[in-house]
Structures are given as C-alpha cells and as structure tokens.
mmCIF file of C-alpha atoms in Angstrom:
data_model
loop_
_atom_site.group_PDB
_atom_site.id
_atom_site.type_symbol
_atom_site.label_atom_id
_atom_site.label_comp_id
_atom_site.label_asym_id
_atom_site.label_seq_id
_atom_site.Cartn_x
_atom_site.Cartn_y
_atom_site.Cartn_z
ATOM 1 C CA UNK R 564 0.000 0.000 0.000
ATOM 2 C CA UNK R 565 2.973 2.790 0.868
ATOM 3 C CA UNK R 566 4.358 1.731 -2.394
ATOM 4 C CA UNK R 567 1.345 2.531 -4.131
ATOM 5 C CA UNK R 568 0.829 5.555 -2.504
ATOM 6 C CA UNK R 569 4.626 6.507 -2.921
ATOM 7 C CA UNK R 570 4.134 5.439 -6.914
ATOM 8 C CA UNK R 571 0.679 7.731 -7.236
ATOM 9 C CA UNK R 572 2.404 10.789 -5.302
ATOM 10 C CA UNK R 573 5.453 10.473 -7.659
ATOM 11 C CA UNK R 574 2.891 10.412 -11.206
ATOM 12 C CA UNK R 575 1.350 13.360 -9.235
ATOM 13 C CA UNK R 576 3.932 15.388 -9.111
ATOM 14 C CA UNK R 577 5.569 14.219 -12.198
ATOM 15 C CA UNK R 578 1.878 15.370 -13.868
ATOM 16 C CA UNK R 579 2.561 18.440 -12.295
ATOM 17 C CA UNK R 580 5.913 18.950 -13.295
ATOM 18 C CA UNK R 581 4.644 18.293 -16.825
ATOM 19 C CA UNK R 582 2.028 21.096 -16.393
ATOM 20 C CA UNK R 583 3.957 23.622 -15.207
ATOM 21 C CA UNK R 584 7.063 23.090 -18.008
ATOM 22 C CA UNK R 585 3.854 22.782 -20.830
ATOM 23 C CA UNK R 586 2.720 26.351 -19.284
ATOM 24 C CA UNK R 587 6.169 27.869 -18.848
ATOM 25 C CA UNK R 588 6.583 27.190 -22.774
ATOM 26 C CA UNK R 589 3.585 28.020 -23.525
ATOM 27 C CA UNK R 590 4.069 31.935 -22.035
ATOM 28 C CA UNK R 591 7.206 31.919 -23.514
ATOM 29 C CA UNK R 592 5.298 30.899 -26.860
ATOM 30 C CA UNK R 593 2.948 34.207 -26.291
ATOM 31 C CA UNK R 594 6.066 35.945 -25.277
ATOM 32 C CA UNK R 595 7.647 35.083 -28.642
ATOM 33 C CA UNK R 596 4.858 36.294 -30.415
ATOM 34 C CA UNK R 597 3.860 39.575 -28.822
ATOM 35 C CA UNK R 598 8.089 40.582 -29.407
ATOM 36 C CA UNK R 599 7.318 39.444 -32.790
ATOM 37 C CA UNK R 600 4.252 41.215 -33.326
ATOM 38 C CA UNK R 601 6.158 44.215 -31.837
ATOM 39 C CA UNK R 602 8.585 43.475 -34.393
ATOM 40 C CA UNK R 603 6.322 43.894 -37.562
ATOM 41 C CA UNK R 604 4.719 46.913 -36.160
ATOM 42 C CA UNK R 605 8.356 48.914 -35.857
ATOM 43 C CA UNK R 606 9.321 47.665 -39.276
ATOM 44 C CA UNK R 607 5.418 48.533 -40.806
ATOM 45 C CA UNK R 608 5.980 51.865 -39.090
ATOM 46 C CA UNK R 609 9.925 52.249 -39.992
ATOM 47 C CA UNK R 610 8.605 51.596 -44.171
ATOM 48 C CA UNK R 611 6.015 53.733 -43.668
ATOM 49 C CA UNK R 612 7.790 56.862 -42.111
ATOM 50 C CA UNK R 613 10.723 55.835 -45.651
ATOM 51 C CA UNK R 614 7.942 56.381 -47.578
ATOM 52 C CA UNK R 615 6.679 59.273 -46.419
ATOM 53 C CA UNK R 616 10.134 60.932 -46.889
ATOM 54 C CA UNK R 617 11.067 59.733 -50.353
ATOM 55 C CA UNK R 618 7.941 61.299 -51.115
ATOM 56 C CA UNK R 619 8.461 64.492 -49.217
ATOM 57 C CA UNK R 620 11.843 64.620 -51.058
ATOM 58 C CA UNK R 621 10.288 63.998 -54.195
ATOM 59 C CA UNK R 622 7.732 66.810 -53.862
ATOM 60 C CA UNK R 623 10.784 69.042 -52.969
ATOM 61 C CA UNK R 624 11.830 68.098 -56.187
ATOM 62 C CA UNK R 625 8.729 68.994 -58.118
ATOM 63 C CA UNK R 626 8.897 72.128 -56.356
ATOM 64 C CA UNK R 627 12.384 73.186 -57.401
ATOM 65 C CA UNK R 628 12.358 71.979 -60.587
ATOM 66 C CA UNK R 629 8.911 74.055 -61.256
ATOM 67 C CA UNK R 630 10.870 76.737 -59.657
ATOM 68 C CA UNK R 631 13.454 76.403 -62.179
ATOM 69 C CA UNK R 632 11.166 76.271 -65.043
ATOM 70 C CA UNK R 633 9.072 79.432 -63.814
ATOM 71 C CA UNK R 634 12.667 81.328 -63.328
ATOM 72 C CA UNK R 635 13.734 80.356 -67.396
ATOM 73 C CA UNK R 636 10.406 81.386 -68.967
ATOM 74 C CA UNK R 637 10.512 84.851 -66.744
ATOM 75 C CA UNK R 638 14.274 85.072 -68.318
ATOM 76 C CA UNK R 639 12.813 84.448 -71.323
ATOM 77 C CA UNK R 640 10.134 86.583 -71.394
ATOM 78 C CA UNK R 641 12.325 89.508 -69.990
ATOM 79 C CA UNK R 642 14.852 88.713 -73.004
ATOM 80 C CA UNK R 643 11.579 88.599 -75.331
ATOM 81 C CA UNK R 644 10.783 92.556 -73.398
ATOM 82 C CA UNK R 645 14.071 93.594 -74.103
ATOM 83 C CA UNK R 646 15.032 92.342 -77.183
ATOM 84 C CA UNK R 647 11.042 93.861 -78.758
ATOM 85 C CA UNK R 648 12.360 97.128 -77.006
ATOM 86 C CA UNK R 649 15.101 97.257 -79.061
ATOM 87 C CA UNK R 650 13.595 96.749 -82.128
ATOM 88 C CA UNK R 651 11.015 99.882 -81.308
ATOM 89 C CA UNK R 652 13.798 102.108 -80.445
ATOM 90 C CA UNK R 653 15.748 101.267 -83.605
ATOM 91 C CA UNK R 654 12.244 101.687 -85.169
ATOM 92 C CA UNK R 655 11.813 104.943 -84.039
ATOM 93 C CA UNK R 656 15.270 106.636 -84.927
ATOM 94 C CA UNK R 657 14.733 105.000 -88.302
ATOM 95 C CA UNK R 658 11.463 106.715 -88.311
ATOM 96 C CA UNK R 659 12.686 109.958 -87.377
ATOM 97 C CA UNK R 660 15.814 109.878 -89.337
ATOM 98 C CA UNK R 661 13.759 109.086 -92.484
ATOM 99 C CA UNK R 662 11.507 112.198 -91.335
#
C-alpha cells in the first residue's frame, strides 16, 4: 500500500511537473509572439515613415524643378521685353531719321 501511494504521489507530481514546463513554454510561446508582433509593427511603421520621406523629397523636387522652369520662362520673357524694345527704339530713330 505505501508503495502505491509513494508510486501515485510520484505520477502526481511528475503530472505536475509536466504542467507547469507545458505552461512555462507556452508563455514563452505568447512571449515570442507579442516581441514578434512588436517586431512587424516597428518595421510597418519604420517603411512607412521611408515612404513618407522619399515622397516628401520627391515633392521638394517637383517644387524646385517648377521653380526652375518658372525662373527660365521669366528670363525668357524679360529677353523677349528687351530684345522687342530694341527693335522699337531702332524703329523709331529710323522713323525719325527718315523724317
């Protein structure tokens, strides 16, 4: 009988045992996945703040290179200006010297 007792207080603890390592692994299973989940979320957020830059810089770059367009067509037009006063004023001594 005390060898019965001894062999069902040994399976009970050794059922115990069991339970406790099967819980231990599985919190360090939920463990493992909350880090992971962690992980994806920095690395969703890390791509998502790139791409918001690369196109921040590449507005930027719109900008300026509208910038640079509106720049060579005021040049231009302000050569155009000049140039058309030029021909008026050697219109007008033509004009006068032909007078």
């Amino acid at each position: 009988k005390a060898e019965a007792e001894a062999k069902a207080e040994a399976e009970t603890k050794a059922n115990a045992e069991n339970e406790a390592k099967a819980e231990a692994e599985a919190k360090a299973k939920a463990e493992a996945e909350v880090e992971a989940k962690a992980k994806a979320e920095a690395e969703a957020k890390a791509e998502a703040e790139a791409k918001a830059k690369a196109e921040a810089e590449a507005k930027a770059e719109a900008e300026t290179k509208a910038n640079a367009e509106n720049e060579a067509k005021a040049e231009a037009e302000a050569k155009a200006k000049a140039e058309a006063e030029v021909e008026a004023k050697a219109k007008a001594e033509a004009e006068a010297k032909a007078e």
